[in-house]
Short mmCIF file of C-alpha atoms and ligand atoms in Angstrom, two decimals:
data_model
loop_
_atom_site.label_atom_id
_atom_site.label_comp_id
_atom_site.label_asym_id
_atom_site.label_seq_id
_atom_site.Cartn_x
_atom_site.Cartn_y
_atom_site.Cartn_z
CA MET A 13 28.44 -17.19 8.34
CA ILE A 14 26.92 -15.08 5.58
CA LYS A 15 29.50 -12.94 3.84
CA ILE A 16 28.56 -9.37 3.09
CA GLN A 17 30.86 -7.75 0.57
CA PRO A 18 32.93 -4.96 2.10
CA ALA A 19 32.22 -1.42 0.97
CA CYS A 20 34.69 -0.11 -1.61
CA ASN A 21 35.52 2.94 0.48
CA ASP A 22 35.99 3.71 4.11
CA ILE A 23 32.52 4.21 5.55
CA HIS A 24 33.80 7.05 7.71
CA GLU A 25 34.40 9.19 4.66
CA PRO A 26 32.96 12.70 4.82
CA GLY A 27 29.73 13.39 2.97
CA LEU A 28 28.09 10.10 3.80
CA ILE A 29 24.39 10.78 4.52
CA PRO A 30 22.49 8.55 7.00
CA LEU A 31 19.48 6.87 5.36
CA ASN A 32 16.91 8.76 7.45
CA ASP A 33 18.47 12.13 6.59
CA ALA A 34 18.41 11.23 2.92
CA LEU A 35 14.72 10.31 3.20
CA THR A 36 13.91 13.56 5.02
CA ARG A 37 15.64 15.62 2.34
CA ILE A 38 13.84 13.75 -0.42
CA LEU A 39 10.42 14.11 1.20
CA ASP A 40 11.02 17.84 1.77
CA ALA A 41 11.60 18.18 -1.95
CA SER A 42 8.59 16.06 -3.05
CA PRO A 43 5.60 18.43 -3.33
CA PRO A 44 2.09 17.03 -3.96
CA ILE A 45 1.29 17.24 -7.69
CA GLY A 46 -2.30 18.45 -7.23
CA GLY A 47 -4.51 18.11 -10.29
CA TYR A 48 -7.34 15.61 -10.44
CA GLU A 49 -9.48 13.68 -12.86
CA ARG A 50 -12.95 12.17 -12.73
CA VAL A 51 -13.20 8.39 -12.79
CA ASN A 52 -15.94 5.79 -12.52
CA ILE A 53 -15.78 4.10 -9.17
CA GLU A 54 -15.16 0.80 -10.97
CA ASN A 55 -11.75 2.24 -11.87
CA ALA A 56 -10.99 4.01 -8.60
CA ARG A 57 -9.28 1.34 -6.51
CA GLY A 58 -5.71 2.38 -5.71
CA ARG A 59 -6.36 5.98 -6.72
CA THR A 60 -6.13 8.85 -4.24
CA LEU A 61 -9.39 10.58 -3.44
CA ALA A 62 -9.38 14.29 -4.34
CA GLU A 63 -12.71 15.29 -2.77
CA ALA A 64 -14.67 14.71 0.42
CA ILE A 65 -17.46 12.12 0.15
CA THR A 66 -20.47 13.20 2.21
CA ALA A 67 -23.70 11.28 2.72
CA ASP A 68 -26.97 12.74 1.36
CA PHE A 69 -28.94 10.08 3.21
CA ASN A 70 -28.67 7.46 5.94
CA VAL A 71 -27.21 4.00 5.27
CA PRO A 72 -29.10 1.83 6.00
CA GLY A 73 -31.88 4.11 4.81
CA TYR A 74 -34.43 2.51 7.17
CA THR A 75 -34.31 0.35 10.28
CA ASN A 76 -34.51 -3.29 9.20
CA SER A 77 -34.25 -6.81 10.49
CA ALA A 78 -30.78 -8.33 10.85
CA VAL A 79 -32.08 -11.92 10.87
CA ASP A 80 -34.94 -14.13 9.69
CA GLY A 81 -37.50 -14.37 12.51
CA TYR A 82 -40.35 -12.55 14.22
CA ALA A 83 -40.60 -8.79 14.71
CA LEU A 84 -42.39 -7.38 17.73
CA SER A 85 -42.48 -4.49 20.16
CA GLY A 86 -40.00 -4.83 23.02
CA ALA A 87 -42.94 -4.08 25.34
CA ASP A 88 -44.47 -7.45 24.36
CA LEU A 89 -41.45 -9.50 25.52
CA PRO A 90 -42.30 -11.70 28.48
CA ALA A 91 -40.55 -10.47 31.63
CA GLU A 92 -40.38 -14.09 32.77
CA GLY A 93 -41.71 -17.42 31.55
CA THR A 94 -43.05 -17.59 28.01
CA ARG A 95 -45.62 -15.80 25.90
CA ILE A 96 -47.59 -16.66 22.80
CA LEU A 97 -47.96 -13.98 20.11
CA GLU A 98 -50.22 -13.99 17.11
CA ILE A 99 -48.58 -13.62 13.68
CA ALA A 100 -50.33 -10.74 11.92
CA GLY A 101 -48.47 -10.70 8.57
CA LYS A 102 -45.20 -10.98 6.72
CA ALA A 103 -42.42 -8.59 5.69
CA TYR A 104 -39.70 -9.38 3.13
CA ALA A 105 -36.62 -7.48 2.03
CA GLY A 106 -37.91 -5.13 -0.66
CA GLU A 107 -41.57 -5.83 0.34
CA PRO A 108 -42.42 -3.89 3.50
CA PHE A 109 -45.43 -4.80 5.64
CA GLN A 110 -48.04 -2.09 5.20
CA GLY A 111 -50.53 -2.68 8.03
CA ARG A 112 -50.44 -1.95 11.76
CA LEU A 113 -50.07 -4.41 14.63
CA ASN A 114 -52.04 -4.56 17.86
CA PRO A 115 -50.41 -5.30 21.21
CA GLY A 116 -49.77 -9.03 21.53
CA GLN A 117 -49.21 -9.46 17.79
CA CYS A 118 -45.96 -10.01 15.91
CA LEU A 119 -44.77 -10.14 12.31
CA ARG A 120 -42.99 -12.86 10.38
CA ILE A 121 -39.93 -10.97 9.05
CA MET A 122 -36.96 -11.77 6.78
CA THR A 123 -33.45 -10.37 6.89
CA GLY A 124 -33.31 -6.85 5.41
CA ALA A 125 -37.07 -6.23 5.59
CA PRO A 126 -37.97 -2.77 6.94
CA MET A 127 -39.22 -2.75 10.54
CA PRO A 128 -42.80 -1.45 10.62
CA GLU A 129 -43.71 1.56 12.82
CA GLY A 130 -43.81 0.62 16.49
CA LEU A 131 -41.73 -2.57 16.23
CA ASP A 132 -38.15 -2.48 17.50
CA THR A 133 -37.14 -6.07 18.29
CA VAL A 134 -36.62 -9.29 16.30
CA ILE A 135 -36.50 -12.84 17.65
CA MET A 136 -34.39 -15.20 15.53
CA GLN A 137 -36.55 -17.99 14.07
CA GLU A 138 -34.22 -20.53 15.73
CA HIS A 139 -35.14 -19.02 19.13
CA ALA A 140 -38.91 -19.11 18.65
CA GLU A 141 -41.34 -22.01 18.54
CA ARG A 142 -43.87 -21.80 15.75
CA ARG A 143 -47.35 -23.10 16.61
CA GLY A 144 -49.70 -22.67 13.66
CA ASN A 145 -50.42 -18.98 13.28
CA THR A 146 -48.79 -18.16 16.62
CA VAL A 147 -45.30 -18.25 17.99
CA LEU A 148 -43.99 -19.07 21.50
CA ILE A 149 -41.32 -16.76 22.86
CA ASP A 150 -39.29 -17.21 26.02
CA GLY A 151 -37.77 -14.65 28.39
CA ARG A 152 -34.14 -14.54 27.21
CA HIS A 153 -34.54 -11.66 24.73
CA LYS A 154 -33.68 -7.97 24.95
CA PRO A 155 -35.70 -5.07 23.52
CA GLY A 156 -34.00 -3.66 20.41
CA GLN A 157 -32.12 -6.83 19.52
CA ASN A 158 -31.42 -8.05 15.97
CA VAL A 159 -32.24 -4.82 14.16
CA ARG A 160 -30.00 -2.66 11.97
CA ARG A 161 -30.77 0.96 12.70
CA ALA A 162 -31.21 3.60 10.01
CA GLY A 163 -27.89 5.46 9.67
CA GLU A 164 -25.90 3.03 11.83
CA ASP A 165 -23.30 2.63 9.05
CA ILE A 166 -23.36 6.13 7.56
CA ARG A 167 -25.31 9.10 8.98
CA LEU A 168 -26.96 11.69 6.77
CA GLY A 169 -24.49 14.60 6.45
CA GLN A 170 -21.48 12.57 7.58
CA THR A 171 -18.21 12.87 5.64
CA ILE A 172 -17.15 9.26 5.27
CA LEU A 173 -14.01 9.71 3.16
CA HIS A 174 -11.57 12.60 3.07
CA PRO A 175 -9.25 13.82 0.31
CA GLY A 176 -5.90 12.05 0.33
CA LYS A 177 -7.27 8.59 1.03
CA ARG A 178 -5.82 5.93 -1.23
CA LEU A 179 -8.95 3.96 -2.02
CA ILE A 180 -9.26 0.33 -0.95
CA PRO A 181 -12.07 -2.06 -1.95
CA PRO A 182 -14.36 -1.31 1.05
CA ASP A 183 -14.10 2.43 0.22
CA ILE A 184 -15.40 1.71 -3.26
CA GLY A 185 -18.36 -0.19 -1.77
CA LEU A 186 -19.01 2.64 0.68
CA ILE A 187 -19.14 5.19 -2.13
CA ALA A 188 -21.45 2.89 -4.11
CA SER A 189 -23.76 2.57 -1.08
CA LEU A 190 -24.32 6.32 -1.41
CA GLY A 191 -25.27 5.85 -5.07
CA ILE A 192 -22.28 7.86 -6.32
CA PRO A 193 -21.04 6.65 -9.73
CA GLU A 194 -18.04 8.97 -10.32
CA ILE A 195 -15.51 10.68 -8.10
CA ASN A 196 -12.55 13.03 -8.37
CA VAL A 197 -9.17 11.39 -7.80
CA VAL A 198 -5.63 12.74 -7.94
CA ARG A 199 -4.37 12.45 -11.50
CA LYS A 200 -1.85 9.71 -12.23
CA LEU A 201 1.74 10.46 -11.35
CA ARG A 202 3.78 10.36 -14.57
CA ILE A 203 7.10 8.65 -14.10
CA ALA A 204 9.73 8.35 -16.82
CA ILE A 205 12.19 5.47 -16.44
CA ALA A 206 15.54 5.12 -18.18
CA SER A 207 18.56 2.85 -18.07
CA THR A 208 22.06 4.13 -18.78
CA GLY A 209 25.28 2.31 -19.58
CA ASN A 210 26.99 1.37 -22.84
CA GLU A 211 27.06 -2.26 -21.73
CA ILE A 212 23.28 -2.44 -21.25
CA PHE A 213 21.04 -3.96 -23.96
CA SER A 214 17.27 -4.12 -24.23
CA ILE A 215 15.53 -7.46 -24.29
CA GLY A 216 14.85 -8.35 -27.90
CA THR A 217 18.36 -7.26 -29.00
CA THR A 218 21.62 -9.25 -28.92
CA PRO A 219 24.18 -7.90 -26.45
CA LYS A 220 27.65 -7.40 -27.89
CA ALA A 221 30.67 -8.92 -26.11
CA GLY A 222 30.89 -7.48 -22.62
CA GLY A 223 27.23 -6.49 -22.72
CA LEU A 224 24.30 -7.59 -20.59
CA TYR A 225 20.54 -7.35 -20.65
CA ASP A 226 18.79 -4.46 -18.98
CA SER A 227 16.95 -5.82 -15.95
CA ASN A 228 16.62 -2.61 -13.95
CA ARG A 229 14.08 -0.96 -16.21
CA TYR A 230 11.87 -4.03 -16.02
CA SER A 231 12.00 -4.48 -12.26
CA LEU A 232 11.28 -0.75 -11.85
CA TRP A 233 8.48 -0.91 -14.38
CA ALA A 234 6.91 -3.78 -12.44
CA ALA A 235 7.34 -1.93 -9.15
CA LEU A 236 5.57 1.08 -10.68
CA ASP A 237 2.72 -0.96 -12.13
CA ARG A 238 -0.05 0.47 -9.99
CA PRO A 239 -3.34 2.22 -10.72
CA ASP A 240 -2.09 5.68 -9.67
CA ILE A 241 1.06 5.72 -11.80
CA GLU A 242 1.66 6.10 -15.52
CA VAL A 243 5.05 4.84 -16.66
CA ILE A 244 6.85 6.50 -19.55
CA ASN A 245 9.53 4.22 -20.91
CA LEU A 246 12.58 6.19 -22.08
CA GLY A 247 14.44 2.97 -22.90
CA ILE A 248 18.21 2.84 -22.70
CA VAL A 249 19.67 6.30 -22.96
CA GLU A 250 22.95 6.54 -24.77
CA ASP A 251 25.78 7.04 -22.33
CA ARG A 252 26.99 10.44 -23.56
CA PRO A 253 26.59 13.53 -21.38
CA ASP A 254 24.71 15.53 -24.03
CA ALA A 255 22.42 12.60 -24.92
CA LEU A 256 21.58 12.00 -21.27
CA LEU A 257 20.90 15.63 -20.47
CA ASN A 258 18.85 16.01 -23.62
CA ALA A 259 16.75 12.90 -22.91
CA PHE A 260 16.09 13.93 -19.32
CA GLU A 261 15.26 17.53 -20.22
CA GLN A 262 12.78 16.32 -22.81
CA ALA A 263 11.24 13.86 -20.36
CA ALA A 264 10.89 16.65 -17.80
CA GLU A 265 8.47 18.38 -20.19
CA PHE A 266 5.80 15.78 -19.49
CA ALA A 267 6.96 13.63 -16.55
CA ASP A 268 6.55 14.49 -12.87
CA VAL A 269 9.39 12.19 -11.94
CA ILE A 270 12.39 10.77 -13.79
CA VAL A 271 14.08 7.64 -12.49
CA SER A 272 17.29 6.48 -14.13
CA THR A 273 19.67 3.71 -13.12
CA GLY A 274 23.43 3.49 -13.42
CA GLY A 275 26.18 6.00 -13.87
CA VAL A 276 25.86 7.84 -10.57
CA SER A 277 29.06 6.77 -8.83
CA SER A 278 32.47 8.26 -9.41
CA GLY A 279 33.93 6.08 -12.15
CA GLU A 280 35.27 7.51 -15.39
CA ALA A 281 32.27 6.23 -17.34
CA ASP A 282 29.65 7.53 -14.93
CA TYR A 283 28.18 9.92 -17.45
CA THR A 284 24.88 10.46 -15.72
CA LYS A 285 26.88 12.23 -13.08
CA THR A 286 28.88 14.28 -15.60
CA ALA A 287 25.72 15.18 -17.51
CA LEU A 288 23.72 16.26 -14.52
CA GLN A 289 26.39 18.02 -12.55
CA THR A 290 26.44 20.63 -15.31
CA SER A 291 22.69 21.19 -14.88
CA GLY A 292 23.45 22.21 -11.30
CA ARG A 293 20.22 21.10 -9.64
CA ILE A 294 21.14 17.52 -8.86
CA GLY A 295 22.91 16.44 -5.70
CA PHE A 296 25.17 13.39 -5.79
CA TRP A 297 24.98 11.64 -2.51
CA LYS A 298 26.70 8.85 -0.77
CA VAL A 299 23.90 7.36 1.30
CA ALA A 300 25.07 5.29 4.27
CA LEU A 301 23.12 2.34 2.90
CA LYS A 302 24.15 -1.05 1.62
CA PRO A 303 23.19 -1.86 -1.03
CA GLY A 304 22.54 1.53 -2.58
CA ARG A 305 25.31 3.90 -1.65
CA PRO A 306 25.70 6.13 -4.73
CA PHE A 307 22.50 8.06 -5.30
CA ALA A 308 21.51 11.22 -7.13
CA PHE A 309 18.54 13.39 -6.32
CA GLY A 310 17.29 16.78 -7.48
CA ARG A 311 15.28 18.48 -10.18
CA ILE A 312 15.45 18.61 -13.93
CA GLY A 313 13.08 21.28 -15.20
CA ASN A 314 9.80 20.65 -13.36
CA ALA A 315 10.52 16.99 -12.73
CA VAL A 316 11.91 15.38 -9.61
CA PHE A 317 14.95 13.32 -10.57
CA PHE A 318 16.20 10.11 -8.98
CA GLY A 319 19.49 8.68 -10.19
CA LEU A 320 19.62 5.18 -8.74
CA PRO A 321 22.74 3.02 -8.66
CA GLY A 322 23.26 0.52 -11.48
CA ASN A 323 23.39 -2.68 -9.49
CA PRO A 324 20.03 -4.46 -9.70
CA VAL A 325 19.54 -5.11 -5.97
CA ALA A 326 20.59 -1.57 -5.09
CA VAL A 327 17.93 -0.35 -7.54
CA MET A 328 15.20 -2.29 -5.78
CA VAL A 329 16.30 -1.40 -2.26
CA THR A 330 16.69 2.32 -2.96
CA PHE A 331 13.38 2.30 -4.83
CA TYR A 332 11.44 0.92 -1.88
CA LEU A 333 13.27 2.83 0.85
CA LEU A 334 13.77 6.22 -0.82
CA VAL A 335 11.77 6.60 -4.05
CA LEU A 336 8.39 5.07 -3.15
CA PRO A 337 7.82 7.28 -0.06
CA SER A 338 8.49 10.31 -2.25
CA LEU A 339 6.01 9.14 -4.91
CA GLU A 340 3.33 8.58 -2.27
CA LYS A 341 3.92 12.09 -0.92
CA MET A 342 3.63 13.58 -4.42
CA LEU A 343 0.36 11.69 -4.86
CA GLY A 344 -0.94 13.30 -1.67
CA ILE A 345 -1.66 9.94 -0.05
CA ASN A 346 -2.33 10.48 3.65
CA ASN A 347 -3.26 6.94 4.64
CA LYS A 348 -0.03 5.33 3.58
CA PRO A 349 -0.36 1.58 3.73
CA ILE A 350 1.29 0.36 6.89
CA VAL A 351 4.52 -1.32 5.92
CA PRO A 352 4.86 -3.77 8.76
CA LEU A 353 8.23 -3.81 10.44
CA PHE A 354 8.56 -6.43 13.11
CA ARG A 355 11.16 -8.30 15.08
CA ALA A 356 12.38 -11.73 14.04
CA ARG A 357 15.02 -14.04 15.45
CA MET A 358 17.97 -14.42 13.10
CA LEU A 359 18.87 -18.01 12.28
CA ASP A 360 22.28 -17.15 10.74
CA ASP A 361 25.18 -14.87 11.60
CA LEU A 362 25.34 -11.68 9.54
CA ARG A 363 28.32 -9.42 9.04
CA LYS A 364 27.42 -5.79 9.55
CA LYS A 365 29.48 -2.61 9.69
CA PRO A 366 28.38 0.09 12.10
CA GLY A 367 27.88 3.46 10.39
CA ARG A 368 25.45 2.49 7.65
CA THR A 369 22.07 0.83 7.29
CA GLU A 370 22.42 -2.59 5.71
CA VAL A 371 19.52 -4.34 4.06
CA PRO A 372 20.22 -8.00 3.41
CA ARG A 373 17.43 -9.99 1.83
CA GLY A 374 15.85 -12.64 3.98
CA ILE A 375 13.32 -15.39 4.26
CA ILE A 376 11.04 -15.03 7.23
CA GLY A 377 8.89 -17.72 8.74
CA GLN A 378 7.51 -18.93 12.06
CA ASP A 379 8.97 -21.54 14.38
CA GLN A 380 6.92 -24.18 16.28
CA ASN A 381 5.99 -21.56 18.90
CA GLY A 382 4.73 -19.13 16.29
CA GLU A 383 7.72 -16.80 16.82
CA TRP A 384 9.08 -15.07 13.73
CA THR A 385 12.45 -16.15 12.41
CA ALA A 386 14.64 -14.86 9.59
CA ARG A 387 17.44 -16.32 7.56
CA SER A 388 19.56 -14.80 4.84
CA THR A 389 19.04 -15.71 1.19
CA GLY A 390 22.79 -16.26 0.82
CA ASN A 391 25.14 -14.20 -1.34
CA GLN A 392 24.22 -10.59 -0.65
CA GLY A 393 26.20 -8.94 -3.45
CA SER A 394 24.32 -5.95 -4.85
CA GLY A 395 24.31 -7.57 -8.28
CA ILE A 396 22.71 -10.79 -7.03
CA LEU A 397 19.11 -10.14 -8.02
CA SER A 398 18.23 -13.76 -7.31
CA SER A 399 18.91 -12.98 -3.62
CA MET A 400 15.91 -10.68 -3.77
CA SER A 401 13.74 -12.99 -5.83
CA LEU A 402 14.31 -15.80 -3.27
CA ALA A 403 13.45 -13.50 -0.38
CA ASN A 404 10.12 -12.62 1.19
CA ALA A 405 11.42 -9.76 3.34
CA LEU A 406 14.09 -7.13 3.74
CA ILE A 407 16.16 -7.44 6.88
CA ILE A 408 16.83 -3.96 8.19
CA LEU A 409 20.09 -3.69 10.14
CA GLU A 410 20.21 -0.28 11.79
CA HIS A 411 22.90 2.34 11.19
CA ASP A 412 24.82 1.82 14.45
CA ARG A 413 24.55 -1.93 14.66
CA GLY A 414 27.55 -4.26 14.31
CA ASN A 415 27.74 -7.96 13.44
CA VAL A 416 24.63 -10.02 14.13
CA LYS A 417 24.89 -13.43 15.75
CA ALA A 418 22.36 -16.21 15.19
CA GLY A 419 19.69 -15.90 17.90
CA GLU A 420 19.73 -12.10 18.01
CA THR A 421 16.59 -10.31 16.89
CA VAL A 422 16.46 -8.08 13.82
CA TRP A 423 13.86 -5.85 12.20
CA VAL A 424 12.24 -7.35 9.12
CA ASN A 425 10.11 -5.71 6.49
CA PRO A 426 7.92 -8.29 4.72
CA PHE A 427 7.46 -7.84 1.00
CA ALA A 428 3.74 -8.26 1.60
CA GLY A 429 3.70 -4.69 2.91
CA LEU A 430 5.81 -3.36 0.06
CA PHE A 431 4.56 -4.88 -3.17
P1 AMP B 19 27.09 1.63 -12.64
O1 AMP B 19 26.54 2.19 -11.38
O2 AMP B 19 26.60 2.33 -13.86
O3 AMP B 19 28.58 1.52 -12.58
O4 AMP B 19 26.52 0.16 -12.73
C1 AMP B 19 26.95 -0.84 -11.85
C2 AMP B 19 26.67 -2.21 -12.39
O5 AMP B 19 25.27 -2.40 -12.42
C3 AMP B 19 27.11 -2.43 -13.82
O6 AMP B 19 28.39 -2.95 -13.88
C4 AMP B 19 26.12 -3.41 -14.37
O7 AMP B 19 26.60 -4.72 -14.16
C5 AMP B 19 24.92 -3.21 -13.52
N1 AMP B 19 23.86 -2.53 -14.25
C6 AMP B 19 23.80 -1.21 -14.56
N2 AMP B 19 22.66 -0.93 -15.20
C7 AMP B 19 22.00 -2.09 -15.33
C8 AMP B 19 20.73 -2.44 -15.88
N3 AMP B 19 19.94 -1.52 -16.47
N4 AMP B 19 20.32 -3.72 -15.82
C9 AMP B 19 21.12 -4.65 -15.22
N5 AMP B 19 22.31 -4.37 -14.67
C10 AMP B 19 22.75 -3.11 -14.71
MG1 MG B 20 27.43 2.46 -15.78
#
């Protein structure tokens, strides 16, 4: 039996927000940033397209052979039996055949070579029998076979990519096939990250007694390391209300988003909360989520503010479930990568309280029949970051669900769709 630590408070307390409601509220308050910049297509992968890409010409630009073989007119194919055709010339990719063919003649042709006027069919060389300057063809061929038609990939005038598409490698190739060197993309989202807590020390310094190294800022930084995001590192902000407010207000001058960790629950040293409550535009939530219950969200100046919990696993889980969808909305991405969520058979028992979404970390795999299975990574405390490092998936236990017995199925969210 895997032990899940009990929540500190009764989960039936008032003010607890179901995960989906929290996400809806966050998305409603995450407007697209607008604003674009021009980039070379070599640097455009992972950026969000800010213009429509429309074709000025057909791709392919001309009908051409899809194979190495013999080009002919479909009318010259034998209806039955075989036929011998005379080879009247050669066509290579980049070296079109210039002459004209008479009925009963064919052309030696290579892959990619333009089809001459009047020819519409290619016989693969493996399906033809060469006899000197002639070729023997049998009756198993169809008119129009083995050619790539002009415009069959992209038609002249067609809009192939629309604004809001997060560009993937084939998109970049598609744009290049239209000869376009530069495009407009949504500008990078500027995200300021900060850690809070008097016990937290940066790597490169020596923690005093009772101190520990900052891991949150580094896991967040890594999670934000993508082509469409610029990270602004605010470091560790001193845990005094005025210092926190000051640092965040300054960051809001140039950042679109501020993400801090720690100090958002209701302890006496939770200064982020004290600092931001006075600013009046931040809500302090108790999300019905484990790990990740204390959570702050709102605005500081023009920036969207996320106050994540301090515990390292809670930081990661709330980032992927609540922050990332908001960032993608602000970037205007309308082809969000599909984050696969599928069913797997649990190999262990899991303790689960109804009334909150629980997200233990798991290892998924396939059994001998190819069915998906999941097991827990062990200690699921929200400070056990190694439980996330060992995992390859989040196990999503729905709000209303109770304990899970081995053999029951659960939803799993592979990291492959998240990272
Ligand atoms: P808090 O929500 O501020 O009470 O933080 C909860 C716990 O999370 C603390 O006791 C720390 O152990 C841990 N923690 C907070 N911030 C960090 C950080 N930046 N890096 C690693 N652990 C942290
Ligand atoms: Mg703290």
